[in-house]
Amino acid sequence: MFRYFTAGESHGPGLTGILEGAPAGLQLSEDFIEQHLVRRQKGYGRGGRMAFEKDRAIIQSGVRFGKTTGAPIALSMINRAFEKDDSNWPKVMAKDGERGDVERITLPRPGHADLVGVQKYRFDDIRPVIERSSARETAMRVACCSITRAFLKELGIEIGGHVIQIGSVGYKGWDEVRSIADPLFSKGAETIYKEADKSDVRCLHSELSAEMREEIKLRRKEGTSLGGIYEIVVTGLPAGLGSYVHWDRKIDGQLAQAILSTQAMKGVEIGLGFEAGRSRGHEVHDEITYDGHFSRRTNRAGGIEGGMTTGMPVILRGVMKPIPTMIKPLRTADLETKKEQETRYERSDVCALPRAVVVAESVIAPVIANAILEKFGGDSMEEIKSRFKQNDR
Ligand SMILES: Cc1cc2nc3c(=O)[nH]c(=O)nc-3n(C[C@H](O)[C@H](O)[C@H](O)COP(=O)(O)O)c2cc1C
């Protein structure tokens, strides 16, 4: 089974990742990983802070002549900010020596891990909390998970995401999204992300894209920030991944955990999701059809029933809260003086949703890949592929 770890701080020398459990014989290159890293860096609503951080993961182990060996795959990625000649970060993030004149950060930022982080770990400086809770870590998550995406792709399983709401601008409802997205993923879900990537807000609807851009511009001017909602689609899945027999084997629960463990994600919907709660039963449940094989007339369940994939595309949505760092300050209280005052602004994204879609596409990949390995098993791609092909349901 795939497992992965990430380590590293936002302004330390770099990020490290280890992906364990990859079968032997999977085609893999640094260029393949880079394409998703580059996608994660692009999107309207970014602040300038990260402009110089062009990410590339270096494969340190587990790959030989372009194919995985079955051994753990170690990845490393440098933080360019740390390496710059005039950088103060080597001093701020020094792993030994004394603090010296390095400033302590004592003003916790609402909406970040800052205050609870220092309370929990008993720091008198918020810096270590900022460094590790930062979404910079998602770069390594994308890198590790992109290997599981490569694994899925070899089996014909594709993942693609797109933005459906930014602030007050979005599709009218489920049916409108379906009318635009569904024709695209009949060719595989990667078509969705490839089309969505043509828009700098990653929205498939060109008029909505323009409105979303305007919304971001407007809220940037107001000094505030935005979140939104995205949809991720997975195609090529067999029926029966996950299980109904035990709570921790239900694939919808596992997918939700992967999304909610990502910075700033506050909710997940499967299929119709919350809209199901406002609808009648006949507007929700998908009728079963038989035309040589079993299928569903509609896919409002989002491809999952009873904790298992139905064989229809998985459709899930995630909601991201607005970025907590904003030009217009919020009130906070200093750790040391205990005095209430305004937050200090540091350059930040206004809306990171278009970029977060790539993270969400990535983090669900190991969940799906593990469900495949659980059902079909195997130590090499050759073995897994032949078992996968024999599946006739
Ligand atoms: C891709 C991505 C980029 C982000 N960029 C920023 C940012 O530039 N500034 C910021 O304040 N928060 C940013 N965030 C959000 C914070 O990481 C997040 O609000 C914080 O970790 C707390 O979230 P939580 O309460 O869900 O743990 C970003 C999140 C993601 C997923």
Tab-separated table of C-alpha atoms and ligand atoms in Angstrom:
chain	number	residue	atom	x	y	z
A	1	MET	CA	0.000	0.000	0.000
A	2	PHE	CA	1.108	3.548	-0.661
A	3	ARG	CA	2.124	5.645	2.348
A	4	TYR	CA	3.848	8.958	2.283
A	5	PHE	CA	5.502	11.395	4.632
A	6	THR	CA	6.457	15.002	4.147
A	7	ALA	CA	8.952	17.034	6.149
A	8	GLY	CA	10.269	20.553	5.889
A	9	GLU	CA	9.528	24.140	6.753
A	10	SER	CA	8.231	26.926	4.572
A	11	HIS	CA	11.471	28.939	4.852
A	12	GLY	CA	13.897	26.160	5.728
A	13	PRO	CA	16.380	24.769	3.213
A	14	GLY	CA	13.729	22.596	1.563
A	15	LEU	CA	11.066	19.933	1.648
A	16	THR	CA	11.529	16.177	1.786
A	17	GLY	CA	9.051	13.466	0.926
A	18	ILE	CA	9.098	9.693	1.090
A	19	LEU	CA	6.583	7.605	-0.780
A	20	GLU	CA	6.600	3.988	0.271
A	21	GLY	CA	4.662	1.166	-1.351
A	22	ALA	CA	5.019	2.007	-5.037
A	23	PRO	CA	5.084	-1.199	-7.082
A	24	ALA	CA	8.050	-1.944	-9.335
A	25	GLY	CA	7.943	-1.054	-13.014
A	26	LEU	CA	5.984	2.199	-12.885
A	27	GLN	CA	7.269	4.694	-15.409
A	28	LEU	CA	8.338	7.859	-13.573
A	29	SER	CA	10.396	10.970	-14.220
A	30	GLU	CA	11.119	14.268	-12.509
A	31	ASP	CA	9.474	15.998	-15.483
A	32	PHE	CA	6.239	14.123	-14.874
A	33	ILE	CA	6.180	15.236	-11.224
A	34	GLU	CA	7.091	18.785	-12.230
A	35	GLN	CA	4.040	19.248	-14.449
A	36	HIS	CA	1.730	19.047	-11.430
A	37	LEU	CA	4.083	21.174	-9.314
A	38	VAL	CA	3.986	23.865	-11.978
A	39	ARG	CA	0.188	23.645	-12.142
A	40	ARG	CA	0.059	24.130	-8.351
A	41	GLN	CA	2.041	27.330	-8.715
A	42	LYS	CA	-0.211	28.910	-11.326
A	43	GLY	CA	-3.491	30.677	-10.738
A	44	TYR	CA	-5.088	34.090	-10.582
A	45	GLY	CA	-5.218	35.552	-7.076
A	46	ARG	CA	-1.659	34.797	-6.083
A	47	GLY	CA	0.480	37.181	-4.100
A	48	GLY	CA	3.972	37.985	-5.360
A	49	ARG	CA	5.701	36.197	-2.485
A	50	MET	CA	6.118	32.896	-4.285
A	51	ALA	CA	7.020	34.223	-7.701
A	52	PHE	CA	10.633	33.123	-7.433
A	53	GLU	CA	9.913	29.630	-6.083
A	54	LYS	CA	9.894	27.466	-9.176
A	55	ASP	CA	9.495	24.005	-7.777
A	56	ARG	CA	11.210	20.840	-8.950
A	57	ALA	CA	11.323	17.610	-6.984
A	58	ILE	CA	14.553	15.682	-7.246
A	59	ILE	CA	14.189	11.916	-7.145
A	60	GLN	CA	16.760	10.592	-4.672
A	61	SER	CA	15.879	6.914	-4.625
A	62	GLY	CA	13.550	4.169	-5.775
A	63	VAL	CA	13.724	4.895	-9.514
A	64	ARG	CA	16.150	3.395	-12.032
A	65	PHE	CA	16.243	3.944	-15.797
A	66	GLY	CA	12.884	5.721	-15.650
A	67	LYS	CA	11.030	3.040	-13.701
A	68	THR	CA	10.269	2.489	-10.035
A	69	THR	CA	12.114	-0.368	-8.355
A	70	GLY	CA	9.610	-1.060	-5.572
A	71	ALA	CA	11.893	0.642	-3.025
A	72	PRO	CA	10.806	3.791	-1.135
A	73	ILE	CA	10.948	6.863	-3.344
A	74	ALA	CA	12.630	9.804	-1.652
A	75	LEU	CA	12.048	13.279	-3.068
A	76	SER	CA	13.707	16.559	-2.217
A	77	MET	CA	12.777	20.087	-3.170
A	78	ILE	CA	14.720	23.208	-2.346
A	79	ASN	CA	13.215	26.446	-1.058
A	80	ARG	CA	14.724	29.079	-3.314
A	81	ALA	CA	14.093	31.860	-0.768
A	82	PHE	CA	16.483	30.147	1.633
A	83	GLU	CA	19.208	29.904	-0.963
A	84	LYS	CA	19.247	33.496	-2.182
A	85	ASP	CA	22.517	35.320	-1.450
A	86	ASP	CA	20.893	38.068	0.609
A	87	SER	CA	18.543	35.680	2.424
A	88	ASN	CA	18.067	36.067	6.149
A	89	TRP	CA	16.339	32.661	6.384
A	90	PRO	CA	19.480	30.583	7.127
A	91	LYS	CA	19.857	32.750	10.245
A	92	VAL	CA	16.150	32.697	11.212
A	93	MET	CA	15.831	28.943	10.618
A	94	ALA	CA	19.303	27.972	11.933
A	95	LYS	CA	19.311	24.429	13.258
A	96	ASP	CA	21.925	25.137	15.918
A	97	GLY	CA	23.467	28.006	17.824
A	98	GLU	CA	21.681	30.704	19.826
A	99	ARG	CA	18.735	32.895	18.865
A	100	GLY	CA	20.894	36.052	18.948
A	101	ASP	CA	19.036	38.981	17.408
A	102	VAL	CA	16.477	36.831	15.551
A	103	GLU	CA	13.098	38.386	16.276
A	104	ARG	CA	10.397	36.404	18.072
A	105	ILE	CA	6.983	36.428	16.399
A	106	THR	CA	4.373	37.050	19.084
A	107	LEU	CA	1.326	38.266	17.151
A	108	PRO	CA	-0.896	35.286	16.270
A	109	ARG	CA	-2.806	35.516	12.994
A	110	PRO	CA	-6.509	34.621	13.234
A	111	GLY	CA	-7.463	31.761	10.919
A	112	HIS	CA	-3.986	30.221	11.085
A	113	ALA	CA	-2.589	27.535	13.385
A	114	ASP	CA	-0.569	30.250	15.203
A	115	LEU	CA	-2.283	30.627	18.582
A	116	VAL	CA	-3.254	27.023	19.222
A	117	GLY	CA	0.143	25.912	17.915
A	118	VAL	CA	2.060	27.881	20.555
A	119	GLN	CA	-0.402	26.844	23.265
A	120	LYS	CA	-0.011	23.209	22.306
A	121	TYR	CA	3.786	23.070	21.901
A	122	ARG	CA	4.521	25.743	24.552
A	123	PHE	CA	6.580	27.977	22.279
A	124	ASP	CA	7.250	31.621	23.089
A	125	ASP	CA	7.695	32.293	19.367
A	126	ILE	CA	5.117	31.549	16.659
A	127	ARG	CA	7.762	31.012	13.967
A	128	PRO	CA	7.922	27.184	14.164
A	129	VAL	CA	4.126	26.989	13.884
A	130	ILE	CA	4.014	29.318	10.868
A	131	GLU	CA	6.763	27.380	9.173
A	132	ARG	CA	5.221	23.939	9.392
A	133	SER	CA	1.499	24.741	9.162
A	134	SER	CA	2.027	26.743	5.979
A	135	ALA	CA	0.545	25.480	2.720
A	136	ARG	CA	4.101	25.396	1.333
A	137	GLU	CA	3.986	21.786	2.496
A	138	THR	CA	1.387	21.058	-0.171
A	139	ALA	CA	4.158	21.289	-2.788
A	140	MET	CA	5.658	18.072	-1.446
A	141	ARG	CA	2.230	16.495	-1.086
A	142	VAL	CA	1.581	17.210	-4.749
A	143	ALA	CA	4.971	15.704	-5.639
A	144	CYS	CA	4.460	12.479	-3.646
A	145	CYS	CA	0.847	12.083	-4.763
A	146	SER	CA	1.681	12.697	-8.412
A	147	ILE	CA	3.488	9.338	-8.344
A	148	THR	CA	0.223	7.678	-7.328
A	149	ARG	CA	-1.467	9.604	-10.152
A	150	ALA	CA	1.047	8.071	-12.565
A	151	PHE	CA	0.185	4.647	-11.141
A	152	LEU	CA	-3.551	5.236	-11.657
A	153	LYS	CA	-3.009	6.586	-15.164
A	154	GLU	CA	-1.348	3.319	-16.227
A	155	LEU	CA	-4.613	1.586	-15.283
A	156	GLY	CA	-6.684	4.135	-17.199
A	157	ILE	CA	-7.838	5.964	-14.050
A	158	GLU	CA	-7.733	9.747	-14.415
A	159	ILE	CA	-8.283	12.645	-12.018
A	160	GLY	CA	-9.246	16.186	-12.981
A	161	GLY	CA	-10.513	19.191	-11.082
A	162	HIS	CA	-12.102	22.547	-11.768
A	163	VAL	CA	-13.368	25.556	-9.846
A	164	ILE	CA	-17.129	25.977	-9.459
A	165	GLN	CA	-17.398	28.916	-7.031
A	166	ILE	CA	-15.202	31.798	-5.905
A	167	GLY	CA	-16.765	34.019	-3.267
A	168	SER	CA	-20.227	34.983	-4.510
A	169	VAL	CA	-19.570	33.929	-8.150
A	170	GLY	CA	-20.384	30.398	-9.274
A	171	TYR	CA	-22.587	27.946	-11.140
A	172	LYS	CA	-26.307	27.956	-10.388
A	173	GLY	CA	-26.375	24.352	-9.227
A	174	TRP	CA	-25.541	20.709	-9.868
A	175	ASP	CA	-27.268	20.512	-13.260
A	176	GLU	CA	-25.421	23.508	-14.675
A	177	VAL	CA	-22.057	22.048	-13.637
A	178	ARG	CA	-23.025	18.678	-15.131
A	179	SER	CA	-23.969	20.225	-18.456
A	180	ILE	CA	-20.474	21.692	-18.816
A	181	ALA	CA	-18.234	19.162	-17.094
A	182	ASP	CA	-19.809	15.813	-18.041
A	183	PRO	CA	-19.278	16.020	-21.823
A	184	LEU	CA	-15.590	16.639	-21.103
A	185	PHE	CA	-14.924	13.680	-18.886
A	186	SER	CA	-16.362	11.142	-21.281
A	187	LYS	CA	-12.784	11.266	-22.652
A	188	GLY	CA	-11.297	10.845	-19.163
A	189	ALA	CA	-11.090	13.236	-16.223
A	190	GLU	CA	-7.721	14.655	-17.295
A	191	THR	CA	-9.608	16.465	-20.044
A	192	ILE	CA	-11.295	18.417	-17.260
A	193	TYR	CA	-8.109	19.728	-15.743
A	194	LYS	CA	-6.529	20.355	-19.136
A	195	GLU	CA	-9.529	22.472	-20.153
A	196	ALA	CA	-9.781	24.163	-16.741
A	197	ASP	CA	-6.056	25.001	-16.830
A	198	LYS	CA	-6.753	27.230	-19.830
A	199	SER	CA	-8.493	29.589	-17.412
A	200	ASP	CA	-6.315	31.299	-14.790
A	201	VAL	CA	-9.064	30.701	-12.207
A	202	ARG	CA	-9.372	27.059	-13.377
A	203	CYS	CA	-13.051	27.424	-14.256
A	204	LEU	CA	-14.516	25.645	-17.299
A	205	HIS	CA	-17.127	28.347	-17.897
A	206	SER	CA	-15.565	31.305	-19.720
A	207	GLU	CA	-18.079	33.945	-18.556
A	208	LEU	CA	-17.882	32.762	-14.973
A	209	SER	CA	-14.079	32.800	-15.237
A	210	ALA	CA	-14.184	36.485	-16.116
A	211	GLU	CA	-16.600	37.188	-13.259
A	212	MET	CA	-14.436	35.251	-10.801
A	213	ARG	CA	-11.398	37.277	-11.852
A	214	GLU	CA	-13.370	40.489	-11.273
A	215	GLU	CA	-14.523	39.217	-7.883
A	216	ILE	CA	-10.906	38.560	-6.856
A	217	LYS	CA	-9.827	41.978	-8.143
A	218	LEU	CA	-12.605	43.668	-6.194
A	219	ARG	CA	-11.911	41.834	-2.925
A	220	ARG	CA	-8.188	42.468	-3.299
A	221	LYS	CA	-8.967	46.199	-3.507
A	222	GLU	CA	-11.121	45.923	-0.381
A	223	GLY	CA	-8.151	44.354	1.386
A	224	THR	CA	-9.989	41.129	2.051
A	225	SER	CA	-9.654	37.591	0.649
A	226	LEU	CA	-11.709	34.779	-0.860
A	227	GLY	CA	-12.177	31.027	-0.768
A	228	GLY	CA	-14.524	28.925	-2.827
A	229	ILE	CA	-15.586	25.504	-3.999
A	230	TYR	CA	-13.997	23.095	-6.456
A	231	GLU	CA	-15.041	19.790	-7.969
A	232	ILE	CA	-12.798	16.791	-8.548
A	233	VAL	CA	-13.747	13.997	-10.931
A	234	VAL	CA	-12.177	10.526	-11.133
A	235	THR	CA	-12.865	8.355	-14.188
A	236	GLY	CA	-11.962	4.803	-15.193
A	237	LEU	CA	-12.814	3.274	-11.810
A	238	PRO	CA	-14.101	-0.254	-11.408
A	239	ALA	CA	-17.124	-0.912	-9.177
A	240	GLY	CA	-16.374	-2.089	-5.659
A	241	LEU	CA	-13.380	-0.049	-4.445
A	242	GLY	CA	-13.757	0.505	-0.699
A	243	SER	CA	-16.262	-1.471	1.316
A	244	TYR	CA	-19.497	-1.213	3.275
A	245	VAL	CA	-18.385	-3.738	5.907
A	246	HIS	CA	-16.452	-1.438	8.246
A	247	TRP	CA	-16.318	2.337	8.832
A	248	ASP	CA	-12.626	2.799	8.074
A	249	ARG	CA	-12.903	0.933	4.767
A	250	LYS	CA	-15.570	3.220	3.290
A	251	ILE	CA	-13.968	5.076	0.417
A	252	ASP	CA	-16.083	8.231	0.789
A	253	GLY	CA	-14.817	8.602	4.370
A	254	GLN	CA	-11.223	8.091	3.233
A	255	LEU	CA	-11.542	10.651	0.432
A	256	ALA	CA	-13.026	13.199	2.832
A	257	GLN	CA	-10.137	12.698	5.226
A	258	ALA	CA	-7.611	13.312	2.467
A	259	ILE	CA	-9.308	16.569	1.485
A	260	LEU	CA	-9.951	17.831	5.013
A	261	SER	CA	-6.339	17.216	6.016
A	262	THR	CA	-5.337	19.849	3.455
A	263	GLN	CA	-4.746	23.404	4.668
A	264	ALA	CA	-7.882	25.618	4.628
A	265	MET	CA	-10.348	22.901	3.514
A	266	LYS	CA	-13.549	23.069	5.495
A	267	GLY	CA	-15.965	20.641	3.882
A	268	VAL	CA	-16.423	17.840	1.376
A	269	GLU	CA	-19.452	16.805	-0.619
A	270	ILE	CA	-19.877	13.554	-2.523
A	271	GLY	CA	-22.145	13.839	-5.565
A	272	LEU	CA	-25.113	16.090	-4.891
A	273	GLY	CA	-23.810	16.508	-1.338
A	274	PHE	CA	-25.590	19.225	0.623
A	275	GLU	CA	-28.028	19.784	-2.229
A	276	ALA	CA	-29.361	16.257	-1.482
A	277	GLY	CA	-30.535	17.503	1.894
A	278	ARG	CA	-32.746	20.095	0.208
A	279	SER	CA	-34.188	17.646	-2.351
A	280	ARG	CA	-36.736	14.825	-2.436
A	281	GLY	CA	-35.724	11.194	-2.734
A	282	HIS	CA	-36.691	10.913	-6.375
A	283	GLU	CA	-34.516	13.916	-7.193
A	284	VAL	CA	-31.504	12.281	-5.525
A	285	HIS	CA	-31.230	8.527	-6.067
A	286	ASP	CA	-29.862	7.120	-9.306
A	287	GLU	CA	-31.957	4.492	-11.077
A	288	ILE	CA	-30.171	1.285	-12.017
A	289	THR	CA	-30.058	0.259	-15.663
A	290	TYR	CA	-28.910	-2.841	-17.520
A	291	ASP	CA	-27.666	-2.687	-21.056
A	292	GLY	CA	-25.175	-5.541	-21.273
A	293	HIS	CA	-23.750	-4.326	-17.980
A	294	PHE	CA	-25.174	-2.654	-14.874
A	295	SER	CA	-25.054	1.125	-14.739
A	296	ARG	CA	-26.984	4.166	-13.416
A	297	ARG	CA	-29.248	6.531	-15.333
A	298	THR	CA	-27.797	9.508	-13.462
A	299	ASN	CA	-24.781	9.964	-11.184
A	300	ARG	CA	-26.058	12.154	-8.382
A	301	ALA	CA	-24.446	9.783	-5.868
A	302	GLY	CA	-21.105	10.948	-7.271
A	303	GLY	CA	-19.982	7.407	-8.068
A	304	ILE	CA	-20.117	6.093	-4.492
A	305	GLU	CA	-22.838	4.050	-2.774
A	306	GLY	CA	-22.433	2.193	0.513
A	307	GLY	CA	-18.810	3.302	0.852
A	308	MET	CA	-17.891	1.687	-2.490
A	309	THR	CA	-17.319	2.967	-5.983
A	310	THR	CA	-20.222	2.178	-8.309
A	311	GLY	CA	-18.181	2.239	-11.502
A	312	MET	CA	-19.568	5.659	-12.407
A	313	PRO	CA	-17.140	8.615	-12.213
A	314	VAL	CA	-16.436	9.755	-8.663
A	315	ILE	CA	-17.509	13.371	-8.247
A	316	LEU	CA	-16.545	15.180	-5.071
A	317	ARG	CA	-16.390	18.786	-4.029
A	318	GLY	CA	-14.335	20.614	-1.486
A	319	VAL	CA	-14.745	24.010	0.083
A	320	MET	CA	-11.788	26.214	0.927
A	321	LYS	CA	-12.093	29.042	3.441
A	322	PRO	CA	-10.865	32.529	2.477
A	323	ILE	CA	-7.133	33.147	2.960
A	324	PRO	CA	-6.606	34.371	6.545
A	325	THR	CA	-3.775	36.836	5.764
A	326	MET	CA	-5.422	40.051	4.565
A	327	ILE	CA	-4.415	43.639	3.840
A	328	LYS	CA	-7.279	44.966	5.959
A	329	PRO	CA	-6.281	43.817	9.435
A	330	LEU	CA	-8.158	41.708	11.960
A	331	ARG	CA	-7.888	42.170	15.703
A	332	THR	CA	-5.610	39.837	17.616
A	333	ALA	CA	-3.803	39.788	20.960
A	334	ASP	CA	-0.019	39.763	21.471
A	335	LEU	CA	1.342	36.665	23.247
A	336	GLU	CA	3.762	38.670	25.338
A	337	THR	CA	2.073	42.002	26.095
A	338	LYS	CA	-1.445	40.436	26.010
A	339	LYS	CA	-2.586	43.689	24.423
A	340	GLU	CA	-5.185	43.563	21.671
A	341	GLN	CA	-3.998	45.090	18.415
A	342	GLU	CA	-4.253	44.720	14.653
A	343	THR	CA	-2.588	41.952	12.639
A	344	ARG	CA	0.458	42.827	10.586
A	345	TYR	CA	0.178	42.168	6.857
A	346	GLU	CA	2.674	40.058	4.979
A	347	ARG	CA	2.353	39.538	1.245
A	348	SER	CA	-0.052	36.719	0.646
A	349	ASP	CA	-2.450	35.163	-1.855
A	350	VAL	CA	-5.872	36.837	-2.081
A	351	CYS	CA	-7.481	33.638	-3.336
A	352	ALA	CA	-5.536	30.378	-3.543
A	353	LEU	CA	-8.460	28.276	-4.719
A	354	PRO	CA	-7.326	27.839	-8.359
A	355	ARG	CA	-4.046	26.444	-7.032
A	356	ALA	CA	-5.660	24.404	-4.271
A	357	VAL	CA	-7.604	22.430	-6.893
A	358	VAL	CA	-4.319	20.814	-7.943
A	359	VAL	CA	-3.582	19.916	-4.320
A	360	ALA	CA	-7.049	18.367	-3.925
A	361	GLU	CA	-6.666	16.339	-7.156
A	362	SER	CA	-3.364	15.078	-5.784
A	363	VAL	CA	-4.281	14.155	-2.194
A	364	ILE	CA	-7.120	11.868	-3.223
A	365	ALA	CA	-4.894	9.875	-5.584
A	366	PRO	CA	-3.249	7.696	-2.879
A	367	VAL	CA	-6.696	6.864	-1.478
A	368	ILE	CA	-7.849	5.549	-4.840
A	369	ALA	CA	-4.513	3.879	-5.555
A	370	ASN	CA	-4.656	2.042	-2.221
A	371	ALA	CA	-8.198	0.879	-2.877
A	372	ILE	CA	-6.926	-0.562	-6.171
A	373	LEU	CA	-3.999	-2.279	-4.455
A	374	GLU	CA	-6.304	-3.629	-1.739
A	375	LYS	CA	-8.613	-5.174	-4.322
A	376	PHE	CA	-6.147	-6.318	-6.960
A	377	GLY	CA	-2.777	-6.447	-5.146
A	378	GLY	CA	0.644	-7.033	-6.681
A	379	ASP	CA	4.263	-6.001	-6.389
A	380	SER	CA	4.884	-4.964	-9.974
A	381	MET	CA	2.910	-2.987	-12.530
A	382	GLU	CA	2.852	-6.052	-14.748
A	383	GLU	CA	1.144	-8.139	-12.063
A	384	ILE	CA	-1.309	-5.408	-11.034
A	385	LYS	CA	-2.239	-4.597	-14.630
A	386	SER	CA	-3.019	-8.201	-15.495
A	387	ARG	CA	-5.173	-8.619	-12.359
A	388	PHE	CA	-6.915	-5.310	-13.028
A	389	LYS	CA	-7.675	-6.365	-16.621
A	390	GLN	CA	-9.302	-9.602	-15.442
A	391	ASN	CA	-11.870	-7.682	-13.399
A	392	ASP	CA	-15.109	-8.165	-15.291
A	393	ARG	CA	-17.667	-6.312	-13.177
B	1	LIG	C1	-2.534	26.128	-2.041
B	1	LIG	C2	-2.755	26.942	-0.805
B	1	LIG	C3	-2.182	28.203	-0.710
B	1	LIG	C4	-2.364	29.007	0.414
B	1	LIG	N1	-1.789	30.237	0.463
B	1	LIG	C5	-1.976	31.015	1.560
B	1	LIG	C6	-1.391	32.308	1.641
B	1	LIG	O1	-0.726	32.787	0.707
B	1	LIG	N2	-1.608	33.050	2.760
B	1	LIG	C7	-2.360	32.579	3.799
B	1	LIG	O2	-2.534	33.286	4.781
B	1	LIG	N3	-2.926	31.359	3.761
B	1	LIG	C8	-2.751	30.566	2.680
B	1	LIG	N4	-3.331	29.318	2.630
B	1	LIG	C9	-4.238	28.915	3.700
B	1	LIG	C10	-3.559	28.509	4.966
B	1	LIG	O3	-2.573	27.537	4.732
B	1	LIG	C11	-4.639	27.954	5.919
B	1	LIG	O4	-5.626	28.915	6.082
B	1	LIG	C12	-4.071	27.607	7.270
B	1	LIG	O5	-3.163	26.527	7.120
B	1	LIG	C13	-5.130	27.188	8.283
B	1	LIG	O6	-6.060	26.329	7.710
B	1	LIG	P1	-6.837	25.278	8.609
B	1	LIG	O7	-7.570	26.040	9.665
B	1	LIG	O8	-7.754	24.588	7.673
B	1	LIG	O9	-5.794	24.370	9.164
B	1	LIG	C14	-3.160	28.515	1.500
B	1	LIG	C15	-3.726	27.224	1.418
B	1	LIG	C16	-3.537	26.455	0.277
B	1	LIG	C17	-4.169	25.084	0.202
